[in-house]
mmCIF file of C-alpha atoms in Angstrom:
data_model
loop_
_atom_site.group_PDB
_atom_site.id
_atom_site.type_symbol
_atom_site.label_atom_id
_atom_site.label_comp_id
_atom_site.label_asym_id
_atom_site.label_seq_id
_atom_site.Cartn_x
_atom_site.Cartn_y
_atom_site.Cartn_z
ATOM 1 C CA MET A 1 2.124 -50.806 58.981
ATOM 2 C CA GLY A 2 -1.460 -50.136 59.849
ATOM 3 C CA ASN A 3 -1.747 -47.655 56.961
ATOM 4 C CA GLU A 4 -1.165 -50.295 54.282
ATOM 5 C CA ASN A 5 -4.823 -51.313 54.217
ATOM 6 C CA GLN A 6 -6.628 -48.038 53.695
ATOM 7 C CA ASP A 7 -10.355 -48.003 53.166
ATOM 8 C CA GLN A 8 -11.019 -48.187 49.371
ATOM 9 C CA SER A 9 -14.770 -48.657 49.555
ATOM 10 C CA PRO A 10 -17.136 -46.788 47.201
ATOM 11 C CA THR A 11 -18.222 -44.585 50.092
ATOM 12 C CA SER A 12 -14.687 -43.394 50.717
ATOM 13 C CA SER A 13 -14.213 -39.672 49.914
ATOM 14 C CA ALA A 14 -10.937 -40.302 48.058
ATOM 15 C CA SER A 15 -12.497 -42.621 45.476
ATOM 16 C CA SER A 16 -16.026 -41.228 45.185
ATOM 17 C CA SER A 17 -15.141 -38.410 42.790
ATOM 18 C CA THR A 18 -12.836 -40.433 40.552
ATOM 19 C CA VAL A 19 -13.497 -43.611 38.715
ATOM 20 C CA SER A 20 -10.851 -43.576 36.001
ATOM 21 C CA GLY A 21 -8.482 -41.071 37.564
ATOM 22 C CA ALA A 22 -10.200 -37.922 36.245
ATOM 23 C CA ARG A 23 -12.595 -35.818 38.270
ATOM 24 C CA LYS A 24 -16.049 -35.649 36.741
ATOM 25 C CA PRO A 25 -17.978 -32.405 37.122
ATOM 26 C CA SER A 26 -21.226 -32.510 39.016
ATOM 27 C CA PRO A 27 -24.410 -31.948 36.958
ATOM 28 C CA GLY A 28 -24.526 -28.224 37.832
ATOM 29 C CA GLU A 29 -20.882 -27.527 37.010
ATOM 30 C CA LYS A 30 -19.528 -26.446 33.642
ATOM 31 C CA GLY A 31 -16.482 -27.969 32.074
ATOM 32 C CA GLY A 32 -17.729 -31.279 30.774
ATOM 33 C CA ALA A 33 -16.923 -32.565 27.303
ATOM 34 C CA GLY A 34 -20.301 -31.396 26.012
ATOM 35 C CA ASP A 35 -19.468 -27.769 26.809
ATOM 36 C CA ALA A 36 -16.349 -27.707 24.617
ATOM 37 C CA THR A 37 -18.160 -28.752 21.444
ATOM 38 C CA PRO A 38 -20.270 -25.570 20.968
ATOM 39 C CA ALA A 39 -17.228 -23.398 21.709
ATOM 40 C CA VAL A 40 -15.111 -25.255 19.163
ATOM 41 C CA ARG A 41 -17.930 -25.099 16.626
ATOM 42 C CA SER A 42 -18.275 -21.346 17.183
ATOM 43 C CA VAL A 43 -14.555 -20.793 16.657
ATOM 44 C CA LEU A 44 -14.557 -22.927 13.510
ATOM 45 C CA LEU A 45 -17.529 -21.040 12.086
ATOM 46 C CA ARG A 46 -15.560 -17.820 12.521
ATOM 47 C CA ILE A 47 -12.231 -19.085 11.218
ATOM 48 C CA LEU A 48 -13.282 -21.197 8.217
ATOM 49 C CA PRO A 49 -14.647 -18.331 6.049
ATOM 50 C CA ALA A 50 -11.467 -16.339 6.592
ATOM 51 C CA ALA A 51 -9.330 -19.379 5.855
ATOM 52 C CA GLY A 52 -11.354 -20.084 2.709
ATOM 53 C CA GLY A 53 -10.925 -16.507 1.535
ATOM 54 C CA SER A 54 -7.196 -16.600 2.169
ATOM 55 C CA PHE A 55 -6.939 -19.897 0.311
ATOM 56 C CA ILE A 56 -8.719 -18.439 -2.716
ATOM 57 C CA GLU A 57 -6.554 -15.325 -2.554
ATOM 58 C CA TRP A 58 -3.191 -17.091 -2.450
ATOM 59 C CA TYR A 59 -4.305 -19.767 -4.883
ATOM 60 C CA GLU A 60 -5.121 -17.039 -7.382
ATOM 61 C CA PHE A 61 -1.730 -15.388 -6.830
ATOM 62 C CA ALA A 62 -0.002 -18.709 -7.438
ATOM 63 C CA ILE A 63 -2.005 -19.331 -10.600
ATOM 64 C CA TYR A 64 -1.225 -15.833 -11.878
ATOM 65 C CA GLY A 65 2.473 -16.485 -11.417
ATOM 66 C CA TYR A 66 2.199 -19.912 -13.006
ATOM 67 C CA VAL A 67 0.423 -18.679 -16.152
ATOM 68 C CA SER A 68 2.330 -15.397 -16.400
ATOM 69 C CA THR A 69 3.782 -16.377 -19.778
ATOM 70 C CA TYR A 70 0.278 -16.788 -21.197
ATOM 71 C CA ILE A 71 -0.855 -13.513 -19.648
ATOM 72 C CA THR A 72 2.143 -11.787 -21.208
ATOM 73 C CA ALA A 73 1.374 -13.302 -24.629
ATOM 74 C CA ASN A 74 -2.315 -12.340 -24.496
ATOM 75 C CA PHE A 75 -2.221 -8.903 -22.893
ATOM 76 C CA PHE A 76 1.277 -7.424 -22.795
ATOM 77 C CA ALA A 77 3.107 -8.722 -25.875
ATOM 78 C CA GLY A 78 3.925 -6.682 -28.947
ATOM 79 C CA GLY A 79 5.245 -3.524 -27.301
ATOM 80 C CA ARG A 80 2.618 -3.320 -24.561
ATOM 81 C CA GLY A 81 4.969 -3.951 -21.642
ATOM 82 C CA ASP A 82 5.947 -7.571 -22.177
ATOM 83 C CA SER A 83 6.963 -9.429 -19.032
ATOM 84 C CA LEU A 84 7.462 -6.211 -17.083
ATOM 85 C CA GLY A 85 3.809 -5.310 -17.668
ATOM 86 C CA THR A 86 2.681 -8.714 -16.419
ATOM 87 C CA TRP A 87 4.614 -8.372 -13.179
ATOM 88 C CA ALA A 88 3.554 -4.740 -12.784
ATOM 89 C CA ALA A 89 -0.048 -5.940 -12.910
ATOM 90 C CA PHE A 90 0.883 -8.478 -10.241
ATOM 91 C CA ALA A 91 2.433 -5.701 -8.136
ATOM 92 C CA ILE A 92 -0.733 -3.582 -8.372
ATOM 93 C CA THR A 93 -2.452 -6.162 -6.212
ATOM 94 C CA PHE A 94 0.031 -5.667 -3.407
ATOM 95 C CA ALA A 95 0.111 -1.881 -3.772
ATOM 96 C CA VAL A 96 -3.664 -1.620 -3.249
ATOM 97 C CA ARG A 97 -3.799 -3.920 -0.193
ATOM 98 C CA PRO A 98 -3.431 -1.145 2.427
ATOM 99 C CA LEU A 99 -6.341 0.712 0.849
ATOM 100 C CA GLY A 100 -8.411 -2.462 1.096
ATOM 101 C CA GLY A 101 -7.549 -2.807 4.761
ATOM 102 C CA ALA A 102 -8.676 0.768 5.418
ATOM 103 C CA PHE A 103 -11.849 0.425 3.331
ATOM 104 C CA PHE A 104 -12.983 -2.928 4.699
ATOM 105 C CA GLY A 105 -11.914 -1.972 8.227
ATOM 106 C CA ALA A 106 -14.202 1.061 8.120
ATOM 107 C CA LEU A 107 -16.935 -1.062 6.554
ATOM 108 C CA ALA A 108 -16.550 -3.655 9.304
ATOM 109 C CA ASP A 109 -16.817 -0.976 11.979
ATOM 110 C CA ARG A 110 -20.071 0.273 10.486
ATOM 111 C CA LEU A 111 -21.783 -2.894 9.265
ATOM 112 C CA GLY A 112 -20.058 -5.700 11.154
ATOM 113 C CA ARG A 113 -17.043 -7.898 10.621
ATOM 114 C CA ARG A 114 -18.989 -10.784 9.166
ATOM 115 C CA LEU A 115 -20.532 -8.736 6.367
ATOM 116 C CA ALA A 116 -17.195 -7.091 5.552
ATOM 117 C CA MET A 117 -15.532 -10.510 5.356
ATOM 118 C CA GLN A 118 -18.276 -11.824 3.090
ATOM 119 C CA TRP A 119 -17.986 -8.823 0.772
ATOM 120 C CA SER A 120 -14.213 -9.160 0.549
ATOM 121 C CA ILE A 121 -14.512 -12.856 -0.332
ATOM 122 C CA VAL A 122 -17.185 -12.164 -2.962
ATOM 123 C CA LEU A 123 -15.060 -9.368 -4.424
ATOM 124 C CA MET A 124 -12.025 -11.651 -4.611
ATOM 125 C CA LEU A 125 -14.032 -14.445 -6.201
ATOM 126 C CA GLY A 126 -15.797 -12.166 -8.680
ATOM 127 C CA SER A 127 -12.637 -10.431 -9.847
ATOM 128 C CA THR A 128 -10.858 -13.774 -10.214
ATOM 129 C CA VAL A 129 -13.651 -15.212 -12.367
ATOM 130 C CA LEU A 130 -13.866 -12.017 -14.397
ATOM 131 C CA GLN A 131 -10.156 -12.257 -15.264
ATOM 132 C CA GLY A 132 -10.815 -15.579 -16.936
ATOM 133 C CA CYS A 133 -13.451 -13.989 -19.173
ATOM 134 C CA LEU A 134 -11.467 -10.983 -20.396
ATOM 135 C CA PRO A 135 -10.950 -10.382 -24.117
ATOM 136 C CA SER A 136 -7.358 -10.347 -25.299
ATOM 137 C CA PHE A 137 -5.531 -8.892 -28.287
ATOM 138 C CA HIS A 138 -5.297 -12.325 -29.935
ATOM 139 C CA CYS A 139 -8.961 -13.223 -29.883
ATOM 140 C CA CYS A 140 -10.788 -9.940 -30.235
ATOM 141 C CA GLY A 141 -8.564 -7.376 -31.923
ATOM 142 C CA GLU A 142 -7.012 -4.100 -30.842
ATOM 143 C CA GLU A 143 -10.052 -2.320 -29.397
ATOM 144 C CA TRP A 144 -11.239 -5.197 -27.233
ATOM 145 C CA GLY A 145 -7.649 -6.064 -26.397
ATOM 146 C CA TRP A 146 -7.086 -2.648 -24.860
ATOM 147 C CA PHE A 147 -10.362 -3.018 -22.982
ATOM 148 C CA GLY A 148 -9.213 -6.418 -21.713
ATOM 149 C CA LEU A 149 -5.872 -4.998 -20.618
ATOM 150 C CA ALA A 150 -7.528 -2.149 -18.708
ATOM 151 C CA ALA A 151 -10.047 -4.558 -17.184
ATOM 152 C CA LEU A 152 -7.207 -6.881 -16.155
ATOM 153 C CA LEU A 153 -5.498 -4.049 -14.292
ATOM 154 C CA PHE A 154 -8.819 -3.073 -12.702
ATOM 155 C CA CYS A 155 -9.476 -6.686 -11.616
ATOM 156 C CA ARG A 156 -5.992 -6.912 -10.120
ATOM 157 C CA ALA A 157 -6.693 -3.719 -8.145
ATOM 158 C CA LEU A 158 -9.998 -5.173 -6.908
ATOM 159 C CA GLN A 159 -8.203 -8.318 -5.818
ATOM 160 C CA GLY A 160 -5.703 -6.244 -3.863
ATOM 161 C CA LEU A 161 -8.555 -4.334 -2.261
ATOM 162 C CA SER A 162 -10.274 -7.534 -1.168
ATOM 163 C CA ALA A 163 -7.011 -9.130 -0.030
ATOM 164 C CA GLY A 164 -6.379 -6.144 2.204
ATOM 165 C CA GLY A 165 -9.880 -6.514 3.612
ATOM 166 C CA GLU A 166 -9.334 -10.091 4.683
#
């Protein structure tokens, strides 16, 4: 019964380190809330470029699948492969991915991971934009149409290379 009234004064060792139930670090200790913010910021600065590149990559793949009928009509119609040619161009991207992983992996070992990631994102973005500017058989005739078809296949290969590098 004598233990019911324990000393709860501010000088008591049981209550001096806690005010709201959590132990606060002393000024020399690490582990405060201010220390977590730079670590989180550092992780985010590393993850966000990769996430942005992956978003662009898979967004482009989704758009290619969505507009495949238009791609077929502009590049592969009229005995040039039809729908099979469109999906073969889509498959080229996945076939080249391992080569991109090897190329950008070696590049990252030599020049750094950050630069390799930036180059792969720029390559993905550039080849995606270039696909939107290609001449087709309908707008520019046979000669430029064949050039556009070859450039489309080349752009798809570049996209696979950069996707493998991410």
